[in-house]
Short mmCIF file of C-alpha atoms in Angstrom, two decimals:
data_model
loop_
_atom_site.label_atom_id
_atom_site.label_comp_id
_atom_site.label_asym_id
_atom_site.label_seq_id
_atom_site.Cartn_x
_atom_site.Cartn_y
_atom_site.Cartn_z
CA MET K 1 -13.49 16.12 -68.73
CA ASN K 2 -11.44 14.34 -71.37
CA THR K 3 -12.80 11.48 -73.45
CA SER K 4 -11.25 8.55 -75.18
CA MET K 5 -13.60 8.90 -78.14
CA LYS K 6 -12.18 10.39 -81.36
CA PRO K 7 -14.97 11.61 -83.61
CA ASP K 8 -14.58 11.21 -87.35
CA SER K 9 -16.21 14.52 -88.32
CA PRO K 10 -16.47 18.11 -87.02
CA VAL K 11 -20.19 17.52 -86.38
CA GLN K 12 -19.46 14.48 -84.24
CA HIS K 13 -16.71 16.39 -82.48
CA LYS K 14 -19.09 19.23 -81.66
CA VAL K 15 -21.79 16.84 -80.42
CA VAL K 16 -19.36 15.01 -78.15
CA LYS K 17 -17.89 18.28 -76.89
CA ASN K 18 -21.37 19.55 -76.00
CA LEU K 19 -22.18 16.27 -74.29
CA ILE K 20 -18.98 16.51 -72.25
CA GLU K 21 -19.81 20.05 -71.14
CA ALA K 22 -23.39 19.12 -70.25
CA HIS K 23 -22.24 15.94 -68.50
CA SER K 24 -19.67 17.87 -66.46
CA TRP K 25 -21.79 20.84 -65.46
CA LEU K 26 -24.98 18.92 -64.68
CA GLY K 27 -23.05 16.31 -62.75
CA LEU K 28 -21.32 19.05 -60.81
CA ILE K 29 -24.59 20.80 -59.93
CA ILE K 30 -26.35 17.70 -58.58
CA SER K 31 -23.26 16.01 -57.08
CA PRO K 32 -23.86 16.79 -53.37
CA LEU K 33 -27.51 15.66 -53.45
CA LEU K 34 -26.71 12.69 -55.68
CA PHE K 35 -23.96 11.61 -53.31
CA LEU K 36 -26.40 11.88 -50.40
CA VAL K 37 -29.00 9.83 -52.26
CA PHE K 38 -26.62 6.97 -53.01
CA TRP K 39 -24.87 7.09 -49.63
CA ALA K 40 -28.15 7.12 -47.68
CA GLY K 41 -29.59 4.51 -50.05
CA ALA K 42 -26.65 2.21 -49.39
CA VAL K 43 -27.16 2.50 -45.62
CA THR K 44 -30.94 2.11 -46.02
CA LEU K 45 -30.40 -1.34 -47.53
CA PHE K 46 -29.87 -2.43 -43.92
CA HIS K 47 -32.79 -0.43 -42.52
CA ASP K 48 -34.24 -3.25 -40.40
CA GLU K 49 -30.83 -4.38 -39.12
CA ILE K 50 -30.11 -0.81 -37.99
CA ALA K 51 -33.53 -0.66 -36.30
CA GLN K 52 -32.77 -3.90 -34.45
CA TRP K 53 -29.33 -2.62 -33.43
CA ALA K 54 -30.87 0.60 -32.10
CA ILE K 55 -33.96 -0.74 -30.29
CA THR K 56 -33.51 -4.31 -29.06
CA PRO K 57 -30.65 -3.67 -26.57
CA HIS K 58 -32.98 -1.20 -24.82
CA HIS K 59 -36.08 -3.39 -25.13
CA PRO K 60 -35.13 -7.07 -25.63
CA VAL K 61 -37.92 -9.51 -26.50
CA ASP K 62 -38.13 -12.66 -24.38
CA ASN K 63 -38.60 -15.48 -26.89
CA THR K 64 -39.23 -18.01 -24.10
CA GLN K 65 -42.71 -16.48 -23.64
CA ALA K 66 -45.70 -17.10 -25.89
CA ASP K 67 -47.15 -14.34 -28.05
CA ILE K 68 -50.25 -12.59 -26.73
CA PRO K 69 -53.21 -13.27 -29.07
CA LEU K 70 -53.52 -10.42 -31.55
CA ALA K 71 -57.21 -9.89 -30.74
CA LYS K 72 -56.41 -9.32 -27.07
CA LEU K 73 -53.51 -7.03 -27.97
CA VAL K 74 -55.67 -4.87 -30.26
CA GLU K 75 -58.38 -4.51 -27.65
CA GLN K 76 -55.74 -3.61 -25.06
CA LYS K 77 -54.22 -0.84 -27.21
CA LEU K 78 -57.61 0.56 -28.18
CA ALA K 79 -58.39 0.84 -24.48
CA GLU K 80 -55.05 2.53 -23.73
CA TYR K 81 -55.22 5.22 -26.43
CA PRO K 82 -58.03 7.54 -27.60
CA VAL K 83 -58.07 6.03 -31.08
CA ASP K 84 -60.33 7.51 -33.74
CA GLN K 85 -62.12 4.36 -34.87
CA ALA K 86 -64.13 6.15 -37.53
CA GLY K 87 -61.21 5.83 -39.90
CA ARG K 88 -58.66 3.05 -40.17
CA PHE K 89 -55.57 1.82 -38.40
CA ARG K 90 -52.74 -0.47 -39.44
CA ILE K 91 -50.67 -3.09 -37.68
CA ASN K 92 -47.30 -4.25 -39.05
CA MET K 93 -46.36 -7.76 -38.01
CA PRO K 94 -43.17 -8.61 -36.10
CA THR K 95 -40.30 -9.84 -38.29
CA GLU K 96 -37.06 -11.69 -37.67
CA LEU K 97 -35.23 -8.36 -37.64
CA VAL K 98 -37.76 -6.04 -35.96
CA PRO K 99 -39.53 -8.25 -33.39
CA TYR K 100 -42.31 -5.81 -32.44
CA TYR K 101 -45.81 -5.05 -33.61
CA ILE K 102 -46.00 -1.54 -35.05
CA PHE K 103 -49.40 0.10 -34.53
CA TYR K 104 -50.28 3.09 -36.71
CA PHE K 105 -53.44 4.99 -35.78
CA ASP K 106 -54.98 8.43 -35.38
CA VAL K 107 -55.72 9.59 -31.84
CA PHE K 108 -57.76 12.47 -30.46
CA GLY K 109 -56.05 15.33 -28.63
CA ASP K 110 -56.51 16.27 -24.99
CA THR K 111 -59.53 18.47 -25.72
CA PRO K 112 -62.58 17.93 -27.96
CA GLN K 113 -61.45 20.79 -30.16
CA SER K 114 -58.02 19.27 -30.74
CA ASP K 115 -57.15 17.95 -34.16
CA ARG K 116 -56.43 14.28 -34.59
CA GLN K 117 -52.80 13.28 -34.46
CA SER K 118 -51.03 10.36 -36.09
CA MET K 119 -49.29 7.96 -33.74
CA ALA K 120 -47.01 4.96 -34.30
CA ILE K 121 -45.94 2.73 -31.42
CA LEU K 122 -43.80 -0.38 -30.97
CA VAL K 123 -45.50 -3.15 -28.99
CA ASP K 124 -43.79 -6.18 -27.46
CA PRO K 125 -45.67 -9.26 -28.75
CA LYS K 126 -44.83 -11.23 -25.60
CA SER K 127 -45.72 -8.77 -22.85
CA GLY K 128 -48.06 -6.44 -24.72
CA GLU K 129 -46.19 -3.40 -23.44
CA THR K 130 -45.68 -0.30 -25.56
CA VAL K 131 -41.89 -0.18 -25.59
CA ALA K 132 -41.41 3.06 -27.52
CA GLY K 133 -42.77 5.38 -30.13
CA LYS K 134 -41.71 4.36 -33.62
CA ASP K 135 -39.75 7.58 -34.10
CA ASP K 136 -38.04 7.46 -30.68
CA PHE K 137 -35.31 5.42 -32.40
CA TYR K 138 -35.18 7.50 -35.53
CA LEU K 139 -31.83 6.80 -37.18
CA SER K 140 -32.87 4.12 -39.67
CA GLN K 141 -36.01 6.03 -40.64
CA PHE K 142 -34.12 9.34 -40.88
CA ILE K 143 -31.51 7.91 -43.26
CA TYR K 144 -34.28 6.35 -45.33
CA ARG K 145 -36.06 9.70 -45.56
CA LEU K 146 -32.82 11.41 -46.52
CA HIS K 147 -32.62 8.95 -49.39
CA TYR K 148 -36.00 9.70 -50.91
CA ASN K 149 -37.03 13.19 -49.74
CA LEU K 150 -34.16 14.73 -47.71
CA ASP K 151 -36.54 14.62 -44.71
CA LEU K 152 -38.00 17.88 -46.03
CA PRO K 153 -41.47 18.85 -47.31
CA GLY K 154 -41.46 18.54 -51.08
CA GLY K 155 -38.03 16.93 -50.99
CA SER K 156 -39.18 13.94 -53.03
CA TYR K 157 -39.77 16.22 -56.04
CA LEU K 158 -36.30 17.71 -55.68
CA ILE K 159 -34.80 14.22 -55.54
CA GLY K 160 -36.90 13.30 -58.57
CA VAL K 161 -35.40 16.18 -60.54
CA VAL K 162 -31.91 15.18 -59.40
CA THR K 163 -32.61 11.62 -60.55
CA LEU K 164 -33.79 12.90 -63.93
CA ILE K 165 -30.57 14.88 -64.38
CA PHE K 166 -28.58 11.85 -63.23
CA LEU K 167 -30.27 9.73 -65.90
CA PHE K 168 -29.19 12.24 -68.54
CA ALA K 169 -25.63 12.33 -67.15
CA LEU K 170 -25.55 8.53 -67.25
CA VAL K 171 -26.76 8.31 -70.85
CA SER K 172 -24.45 11.12 -71.97
CA GLY K 173 -21.51 9.37 -70.29
CA ILE K 174 -22.29 6.23 -72.28
CA PHE K 175 -22.27 8.20 -75.54
CA ILE K 176 -19.05 10.00 -74.63
CA HIS K 177 -17.16 6.75 -74.05
CA ALA K 178 -19.15 4.58 -76.47
CA ARG K 179 -16.37 3.86 -78.98
CA LYS K 180 -13.91 2.44 -76.43
CA LEU K 181 -16.44 1.25 -73.90
CA LEU K 182 -15.44 -2.41 -74.24
CA LYS K 183 -11.79 -1.98 -75.25
CA HIS K 184 -10.96 0.01 -72.12
CA PHE K 185 -13.48 -1.73 -69.88
CA PHE K 186 -10.96 -2.51 -67.16
CA LEU K 187 -8.36 0.14 -67.99
CA TYR K 188 -6.84 1.67 -64.87
CA ARG K 189 -3.42 3.28 -65.39
CA VAL K 190 -1.62 2.93 -62.06
CA ASP K 191 1.67 4.19 -63.48
CA LYS K 192 0.30 7.41 -64.95
CA GLN K 193 -0.39 10.83 -63.51
CA ARG K 194 -3.10 11.36 -60.92
CA ARG K 195 -5.57 12.81 -63.44
CA ASP K 196 -5.39 9.63 -65.53
CA LYS K 197 -6.09 7.52 -62.44
CA LEU K 198 -9.12 9.64 -61.54
CA LEU K 199 -10.45 9.50 -65.09
CA ASP K 200 -9.94 5.72 -65.25
CA LEU K 201 -11.59 5.20 -61.88
CA HIS K 202 -14.54 7.38 -62.87
CA THR K 203 -14.94 5.61 -66.23
CA VAL K 204 -14.43 2.04 -65.01
CA VAL K 205 -16.88 2.40 -62.15
CA GLY K 206 -19.35 4.11 -64.47
CA VAL K 207 -19.11 1.33 -67.07
CA MET K 208 -19.24 -1.59 -64.63
CA THR K 209 -22.28 -0.22 -62.80
CA ILE K 210 -24.31 0.72 -65.88
CA PRO K 211 -27.10 -1.89 -65.33
CA PHE K 212 -27.30 -0.98 -61.65
CA THR K 213 -27.33 2.78 -62.20
CA LEU K 214 -29.84 2.58 -65.05
CA MET K 215 -32.19 0.54 -62.86
CA TYR K 216 -31.80 2.97 -59.98
CA ALA K 217 -32.17 6.05 -62.15
CA LEU K 218 -35.34 4.80 -63.84
CA SER K 219 -36.99 3.31 -60.74
CA GLY K 220 -36.02 6.28 -58.56
CA LEU K 221 -37.32 8.71 -61.17
CA ILE K 222 -40.69 6.97 -61.37
CA LEU K 223 -41.04 6.54 -57.61
CA ASN K 224 -40.09 10.15 -56.79
CA LEU K 225 -41.99 11.82 -59.62
CA ALA K 226 -45.00 9.53 -59.40
CA ILE K 227 -47.38 12.50 -59.51
CA VAL K 228 -46.20 13.33 -63.05
CA PHE K 229 -46.85 9.79 -64.25
CA GLN K 230 -50.18 9.70 -62.41
CA LEU K 231 -51.34 12.75 -64.35
CA ALA K 232 -50.32 11.16 -67.65
CA PHE K 233 -52.07 7.88 -66.82
CA VAL K 234 -55.22 9.65 -65.63
CA VAL K 235 -55.48 11.73 -68.81
CA PHE K 236 -54.49 9.21 -71.48
CA ILE K 237 -55.36 5.77 -70.09
CA TYR K 238 -58.05 6.26 -67.46
CA GLN K 239 -59.91 9.06 -69.28
CA GLY K 240 -59.76 11.30 -66.23
CA ASP K 241 -60.94 8.68 -63.70
CA ARG K 242 -58.39 9.27 -60.94
CA GLN K 243 -60.05 6.90 -58.46
CA ALA K 244 -59.86 4.04 -60.97
CA LEU K 245 -56.12 4.64 -61.25
CA PHE K 246 -55.74 4.58 -57.45
CA ASN K 247 -57.79 1.39 -57.21
CA ASP K 248 -55.58 -0.36 -59.76
CA ALA K 249 -52.47 0.92 -58.02
CA GLY K 250 -53.67 -0.52 -54.71
CA PHE K 251 -54.57 2.73 -52.97
CA ASN K 252 -58.31 2.19 -52.84
CA ARG K 253 -60.00 3.05 -49.56
CA THR K 254 -63.47 2.54 -48.20
CA SER K 255 -65.61 5.65 -48.50
CA GLU K 256 -68.75 4.58 -46.65
CA PRO K 257 -69.34 6.20 -43.24
CA ARG K 258 -68.98 4.25 -40.01
CA SER K 259 -72.11 2.44 -38.91
CA GLU K 260 -73.57 3.22 -35.51
CA THR K 261 -74.29 -0.46 -34.89
CA SER K 262 -71.54 -2.26 -33.00
CA LEU K 263 -70.10 -5.64 -33.94
CA ASP K 264 -68.03 -8.27 -32.18
CA MET K 265 -64.69 -8.37 -34.05
CA SER K 266 -63.63 -11.94 -33.24
CA ASN K 267 -64.47 -13.04 -36.80
CA ALA K 268 -61.88 -10.58 -38.12
CA PHE K 269 -59.07 -12.42 -36.37
CA THR K 270 -60.43 -15.76 -37.57
CA LEU K 271 -60.28 -14.44 -41.15
CA ILE K 272 -56.73 -13.20 -40.53
CA GLU K 273 -55.62 -16.63 -39.31
CA GLN K 274 -57.27 -18.38 -42.25
CA THR K 275 -55.50 -16.10 -44.71
CA LYS K 276 -52.23 -16.50 -42.85
CA GLN K 277 -52.41 -20.30 -43.22
CA GLN K 278 -52.61 -20.14 -47.01
CA SER K 279 -49.62 -21.56 -48.85
CA ASN K 280 -46.98 -19.22 -50.26
CA PHE K 281 -48.31 -16.35 -48.12
CA GLU K 282 -46.21 -14.37 -45.63
CA LEU K 283 -48.30 -11.97 -43.54
CA ARG K 284 -46.93 -8.40 -43.49
CA ASN K 285 -49.62 -6.11 -42.14
CA ILE K 286 -53.31 -5.73 -41.36
CA ILE K 287 -55.55 -2.71 -41.89
CA PHE K 288 -58.85 -2.32 -40.04
CA HIS K 289 -61.59 -0.02 -41.33
CA HIS K 290 -64.36 1.06 -38.94
CA TYR K 291 -63.18 -1.29 -36.22
CA GLY K 292 -66.06 -2.43 -33.98
CA ALA K 293 -68.85 -1.37 -36.36
CA ASP K 294 -71.08 -3.76 -38.28
CA ASN K 295 -69.68 -2.43 -41.59
CA ALA K 296 -66.08 -3.07 -40.45
CA LEU K 297 -63.56 -4.28 -43.01
CA VAL K 298 -60.23 -5.98 -42.48
CA GLN K 299 -57.52 -5.90 -45.15
CA VAL K 300 -54.87 -8.62 -44.90
CA ARG K 301 -51.67 -7.95 -46.81
CA GLY K 302 -48.67 -10.16 -47.36
CA THR K 303 -45.94 -11.29 -49.70
CA ASP K 304 -46.15 -14.15 -52.17
CA THR K 305 -43.09 -16.27 -51.35
CA VAL K 306 -43.07 -18.00 -54.76
CA ASN K 307 -43.76 -15.35 -57.40
CA PHE K 308 -41.35 -12.49 -57.97
CA ALA K 309 -42.39 -9.06 -56.64
CA GLN K 310 -45.94 -10.23 -55.96
CA ARG K 311 -47.90 -8.80 -53.04
CA ASP K 312 -51.15 -10.50 -52.05
CA GLU K 313 -54.04 -8.55 -50.53
CA VAL K 314 -57.53 -9.58 -49.55
CA THR K 315 -60.22 -7.37 -47.99
CA TYR K 316 -63.04 -8.99 -45.99
CA ARG K 317 -66.30 -7.66 -44.62
CA VAL K 318 -65.96 -8.78 -41.02
CA GLN K 319 -69.67 -9.37 -40.39
CA ASP K 320 -70.04 -12.27 -42.82
CA GLY K 321 -66.52 -12.90 -44.19
CA THR K 322 -67.41 -11.69 -47.69
CA VAL K 323 -64.38 -10.99 -49.89
CA MET K 324 -64.67 -7.37 -50.99
CA ASP K 325 -61.42 -7.16 -52.94
CA LYS K 326 -58.58 -9.55 -53.71
CA VAL K 327 -55.24 -9.19 -55.45
CA ASN K 328 -52.84 -12.10 -56.03
CA ALA K 329 -50.90 -13.79 -58.81
CA ASP K 330 -54.14 -15.10 -60.35
CA ASN K 331 -55.80 -11.68 -60.20
CA TYR K 332 -53.14 -9.90 -62.21
CA ASN K 333 -52.95 -6.10 -62.36
CA VAL K 334 -50.35 -4.67 -64.73
CA PHE K 335 -50.18 -1.26 -63.04
CA ARG K 336 -49.66 -2.63 -59.55
CA GLN K 337 -47.32 -5.37 -60.73
CA GLY K 338 -45.12 -2.80 -62.45
CA ARG K 339 -44.98 -0.67 -59.33
CA ASP K 340 -44.16 -3.68 -57.15
CA VAL K 341 -41.39 -4.82 -59.50
CA LEU K 342 -39.81 -1.36 -59.37
CA VAL K 343 -39.99 -1.24 -55.57
CA THR K 344 -38.60 -4.76 -55.26
CA LEU K 345 -35.66 -4.06 -57.56
CA HIS K 346 -34.99 -0.66 -56.00
CA PHE K 347 -34.79 -1.98 -52.44
CA SER K 348 -33.36 -5.45 -53.29
CA ASN K 349 -36.29 -7.18 -51.56
CA PHE K 350 -36.15 -10.14 -53.93
CA ALA K 351 -33.24 -12.07 -52.40
CA GLY K 352 -31.13 -12.42 -49.29
CA LEU K 353 -28.33 -10.63 -47.52
CA ASP K 354 -25.81 -11.36 -50.29
CA ILE K 355 -27.70 -9.25 -52.83
CA ARG K 356 -28.02 -6.37 -50.38
CA ILE K 357 -24.27 -6.49 -49.74
CA LEU K 358 -23.69 -6.38 -53.51
CA TYR K 359 -26.07 -3.41 -53.81
CA PHE K 360 -24.21 -1.72 -50.96
CA ILE K 361 -20.82 -2.14 -52.65
CA LEU K 362 -22.18 -0.85 -55.97
CA ALA K 363 -23.81 2.17 -54.29
CA MET K 364 -20.56 3.01 -52.52
CA ALA K 365 -18.67 2.68 -55.83
CA ILE K 366 -21.07 5.15 -57.44
CA SER K 367 -20.56 7.53 -54.50
CA ALA K 368 -16.83 7.37 -55.21
CA MET K 369 -17.52 7.96 -58.91
CA ILE K 370 -19.42 11.15 -58.04
CA VAL K 371 -16.47 12.48 -56.04
CA THR K 372 -13.93 11.60 -58.72
CA GLY K 373 -16.10 13.34 -61.34
CA ASN K 374 -15.91 16.54 -59.32
CA MET K 375 -12.17 16.14 -58.83
CA LEU K 376 -11.72 15.80 -62.58
CA TRP K 377 -13.61 19.07 -63.07
CA ILE K 378 -11.43 20.76 -60.45
CA ASN K 379 -8.28 19.43 -62.12
CA LYS K 380 -9.36 20.66 -65.53
CA ARG K 381 -10.35 24.14 -64.31
CA SER K 382 -7.19 24.51 -62.27
CA ALA K 383 -5.11 23.92 -65.39
CA GLN K 384 -6.86 26.79 -67.19
CA ARG K 385 -5.43 30.20 -66.36
CA GLN K 386 -8.67 32.02 -67.09
CA SER K 387 -10.64 29.92 -64.58
CA SER K 388 -12.04 31.62 -61.50
CA GLN K 389 -10.20 30.49 -58.39
CA ARG K 390 -13.28 31.35 -56.36
CA SER K 391 -15.43 28.90 -58.32
CA ILE K 392 -12.78 26.22 -57.94
CA ALA K 393 -12.65 26.83 -54.19
CA ILE K 394 -16.46 26.63 -53.95
CA VAL K 395 -16.59 23.33 -55.85
CA THR K 396 -13.76 21.95 -53.70
CA ALA K 397 -15.57 22.89 -50.51
CA MET K 398 -18.82 21.47 -51.87
CA THR K 399 -17.17 18.19 -52.86
CA ILE K 400 -14.95 17.66 -49.85
CA GLY K 401 -17.15 19.36 -47.29
CA GLY K 402 -20.51 18.13 -48.55
CA CYS K 403 -19.60 14.55 -49.39
CA GLY K 404 -17.09 14.15 -46.56
CA GLY K 405 -19.50 15.85 -44.17
CA ILE K 406 -22.25 13.35 -44.99
CA ILE K 407 -19.91 10.47 -44.12
CA VAL K 408 -18.90 12.04 -40.81
CA ALA K 409 -22.49 13.02 -39.98
CA THR K 410 -23.68 9.45 -40.57
CA ALA K 411 -21.11 8.17 -38.08
CA VAL K 412 -22.24 10.86 -35.61
CA GLY K 413 -25.83 9.71 -36.14
CA PHE K 414 -24.92 6.14 -35.15
CA LEU K 415 -23.09 7.40 -32.06
CA CYS K 416 -26.04 9.56 -31.00
CA GLU K 417 -28.50 6.71 -31.57
CA ARG K 418 -26.51 4.65 -29.12
CA LEU K 419 -25.66 7.28 -26.49
CA LEU K 420 -28.85 9.37 -26.28
CA PRO K 421 -31.07 8.14 -23.41
CA ALA K 422 -34.05 6.14 -24.64
CA THR K 423 -36.38 8.24 -22.46
CA LEU K 424 -35.04 11.59 -23.68
CA SER K 425 -37.87 13.91 -24.72
CA GLY K 426 -37.55 14.88 -28.37
CA ARG K 427 -34.92 12.20 -28.94
CA SER K 428 -35.41 12.16 -32.71
CA GLU K 429 -34.96 15.95 -32.90
CA TRP K 430 -31.71 15.68 -30.96
CA LEU K 431 -30.43 13.04 -33.36
CA VAL K 432 -31.32 15.08 -36.44
CA GLY K 433 -29.79 18.18 -34.86
CA CYS K 434 -26.49 16.39 -34.19
CA PHE K 435 -26.43 15.06 -37.76
CA VAL K 436 -27.07 18.46 -39.35
CA THR K 437 -24.67 20.27 -37.00
CA SER K 438 -21.79 17.89 -37.73
CA LEU K 439 -22.46 18.16 -41.47
CA LEU K 440 -22.38 21.96 -41.34
CA LEU K 441 -19.21 22.00 -39.23
CA VAL K 442 -17.37 19.79 -41.71
CA MET K 443 -18.54 21.97 -44.60
CA LEU K 444 -17.32 25.12 -42.81
CA CYS K 445 -13.95 23.51 -42.07
CA SER K 446 -13.61 22.57 -45.74
CA ILE K 447 -14.03 26.07 -47.18
CA LYS K 448 -10.36 27.07 -47.10
CA VAL K 449 -8.71 23.71 -47.62
CA THR K 450 -5.42 23.84 -49.52
CA ASP K 451 -4.32 20.23 -49.00
CA ILE K 452 -7.22 18.09 -50.16
CA LYS K 453 -5.56 14.72 -49.58
CA ARG K 454 -4.66 15.58 -46.03
CA HIS K 455 -8.13 16.94 -45.32
CA LEU K 456 -9.80 13.82 -46.73
CA SER K 457 -7.48 11.69 -44.64
CA GLN K 458 -8.46 13.62 -41.51
CA LEU K 459 -12.17 13.24 -42.23
CA LEU K 460 -11.77 9.49 -42.74
CA LEU K 461 -9.78 9.18 -39.51
CA LEU K 462 -12.48 11.17 -37.70
CA THR K 463 -15.17 8.85 -39.08
CA SER K 464 -13.16 5.81 -37.98
CA GLY K 465 -12.74 7.21 -34.48
CA ILE K 466 -16.47 7.90 -34.10
CA LEU K 467 -17.38 4.39 -35.27
CA ILE K 468 -14.87 2.80 -32.89
CA ILE K 469 -16.34 4.83 -30.00
CA THR K 470 -19.82 3.64 -31.02
CA ILE K 471 -18.78 -0.02 -30.96
CA VAL K 472 -17.07 0.39 -27.58
CA ALA K 473 -20.17 2.14 -26.21
CA ASP K 474 -22.31 -0.76 -27.44
CA TRP K 475 -20.41 -3.25 -25.32
CA LEU K 476 -19.97 -1.01 -22.30
CA LEU K 477 -23.68 -0.24 -22.11
CA PHE K 478 -25.34 -3.41 -23.37
CA SER K 479 -22.87 -6.32 -23.32
CA GLU K 480 -25.25 -8.72 -21.53
CA GLN K 481 -28.19 -7.78 -23.72
CA ILE K 482 -26.16 -8.13 -26.93
CA ILE K 483 -25.00 -11.63 -25.97
CA ALA K 484 -28.54 -12.63 -24.97
CA LEU K 485 -29.91 -11.27 -28.25
CA TRP K 486 -27.36 -13.25 -30.24
CA GLN K 487 -28.30 -16.43 -28.37
CA SER K 488 -31.98 -15.71 -29.05
CA GLY K 489 -31.35 -15.48 -32.79
CA TYR K 490 -31.23 -11.69 -33.16
CA HIS K 491 -27.94 -11.24 -35.01
CA GLY K 492 -28.55 -7.75 -36.36
CA VAL K 493 -26.85 -5.96 -33.46
CA ILE K 494 -23.52 -7.73 -33.91
CA GLY K 495 -24.04 -7.65 -37.68
CA ILE K 496 -24.18 -3.85 -37.65
CA GLN K 497 -21.09 -3.80 -35.43
CA VAL K 498 -19.25 -5.97 -37.96
CA GLY K 499 -20.37 -3.57 -40.70
CA MET K 500 -19.05 -0.60 -38.72
CA MET K 501 -15.73 -2.38 -38.22
CA LEU K 502 -15.42 -3.06 -41.96
CA VAL K 503 -16.21 0.57 -42.78
CA THR K 504 -13.64 1.63 -40.17
CA ALA K 505 -11.03 -0.61 -41.79
CA VAL K 506 -11.76 0.83 -45.25
CA CYS K 507 -11.56 4.39 -43.88
CA LEU K 508 -8.23 3.68 -42.16
CA LEU K 509 -6.73 2.03 -45.25
CA THR K 510 -7.91 4.89 -47.49
CA ALA K 511 -6.61 7.51 -45.04
CA ASN K 512 -3.26 5.73 -44.94
CA LYS K 513 -3.15 5.59 -48.74
CA LEU K 514 -3.89 9.30 -48.98
CA GLY K 515 -1.14 10.09 -46.50
CA VAL K 516 1.53 7.78 -47.91
CA SER K 517 2.82 10.06 -50.61
CA PRO K 518 2.84 13.73 -49.62
CA ARG K 519 5.78 14.43 -51.90
CA SER K 520 3.82 15.37 -55.02
CA GLN K 521 0.61 17.28 -54.48
CA PRO K 522 -1.22 17.92 -57.75
CA ALA K 523 -1.09 21.39 -59.21
CA MET K 524 -4.76 21.90 -58.57
CA VAL K 525 -4.30 21.27 -54.85
CA LYS K 526 -1.50 23.82 -54.60
CA ASN K 527 -3.42 26.41 -56.56
CA ILE K 528 -6.75 26.15 -54.78
CA THR K 529 -6.79 29.21 -52.57
CA PRO K 530 -9.76 31.42 -51.88
CA ALA K 531 -9.67 34.33 -54.30
CA ASN K 532 -11.22 37.73 -54.01
CA GLY K 533 -12.19 37.95 -57.63
#
């Protein structure tokens, strides 16, 4: 990759040259996973809107009815399922976007010898019915998991390593272009050769997104490699006391065994209501420990609506209302506050829809920067006679097939989420299978590509077609429900449709731009043919 920096000495020249090589090769190695992280992260910014789009047309909530009291609802679900009450279970509150209670608990198997199994269900707050398992509508959760752990065991550590390498590539890029960072801040040479345009696009996007990418690289690194930082904190700050670290971080759990003496739990719901009525407190979820026993605890967790990145938690002993633990703005904890700030910045939870749209645009720009970085490498290697044509073909397939395949597979995921029957057994596995299959097919079709622009154009047109089919299917299957949801104040369904239409428009415009000028294919496109040696 070329640089605009002109070192004054041979030493500086060698340092910059080494940085360029490291920047290029490391960026090339992590590019498919890094693209997936930013692409999935951009979509995950609208996680709850996607969940509403997927679920509510199948199971609309009737807002003309009153909510069932939470105490009655809990007792009803505990009677319906063989819940292991010796441990704990959690209830997430309904929100404006996802209007269902989400119950998380462990249940016993069909036989006494069966192991306990984790279960998560969606419950209608008006009717009390269990409308679905949480993972029956898996798309939003699947994309989120792709973002932070590839939906694979141990994937979070792999993503953490990728983030670490990305941080180095980001810092090295700053050093490479440091001298003309401000002078050429907005330089984009539209009248120059294609390589200059790619280099300018890569550099301009990289420079303009520096604060955003630095924040994401640092916060993502810490969140994904938390175990490394935990070890350091335990050894150097907490003198080996791991439980003290977990308590400060907000992961403390009760360790006392369940009492055999039963207890009426009505006081727990009184305590919940009292906490809920406090000013500047927005209830998020509730955790019960040893429900129904006289040593039962209830943990009420919410968001401070005034202070930035502040989560409030209070744990009561149900029997007498004693406060066992409390965390709020007045009870400040540096460790937990730092973690909450990172999470808030990383997921843009500190503002409204406008900030999430800005994050989305920036994430998409970085995704484009990743692709252009690979194209620059391909251009440079193609111009060198001694370069291996096989390696160039592999990188081309990895860039076009991997990155383009992720885009197509995401569109396929949306289509499957809409068309797969809600009662289909193993629905989430079907969705994941369709996503992975479409990704692999695109990668296979990209192995022997000789006309990159045309192939990219075809992939974008395919993505547009799939999204259009998804929108049409929405209205053919659920037109009445979508209109009723809009009138009831649930705008996420149509909001996601508008987002799909905008993405379709961008794909069509880009495909048209790529197909406008077939007269002059770059040398690297003409020369990329699979080689035997």
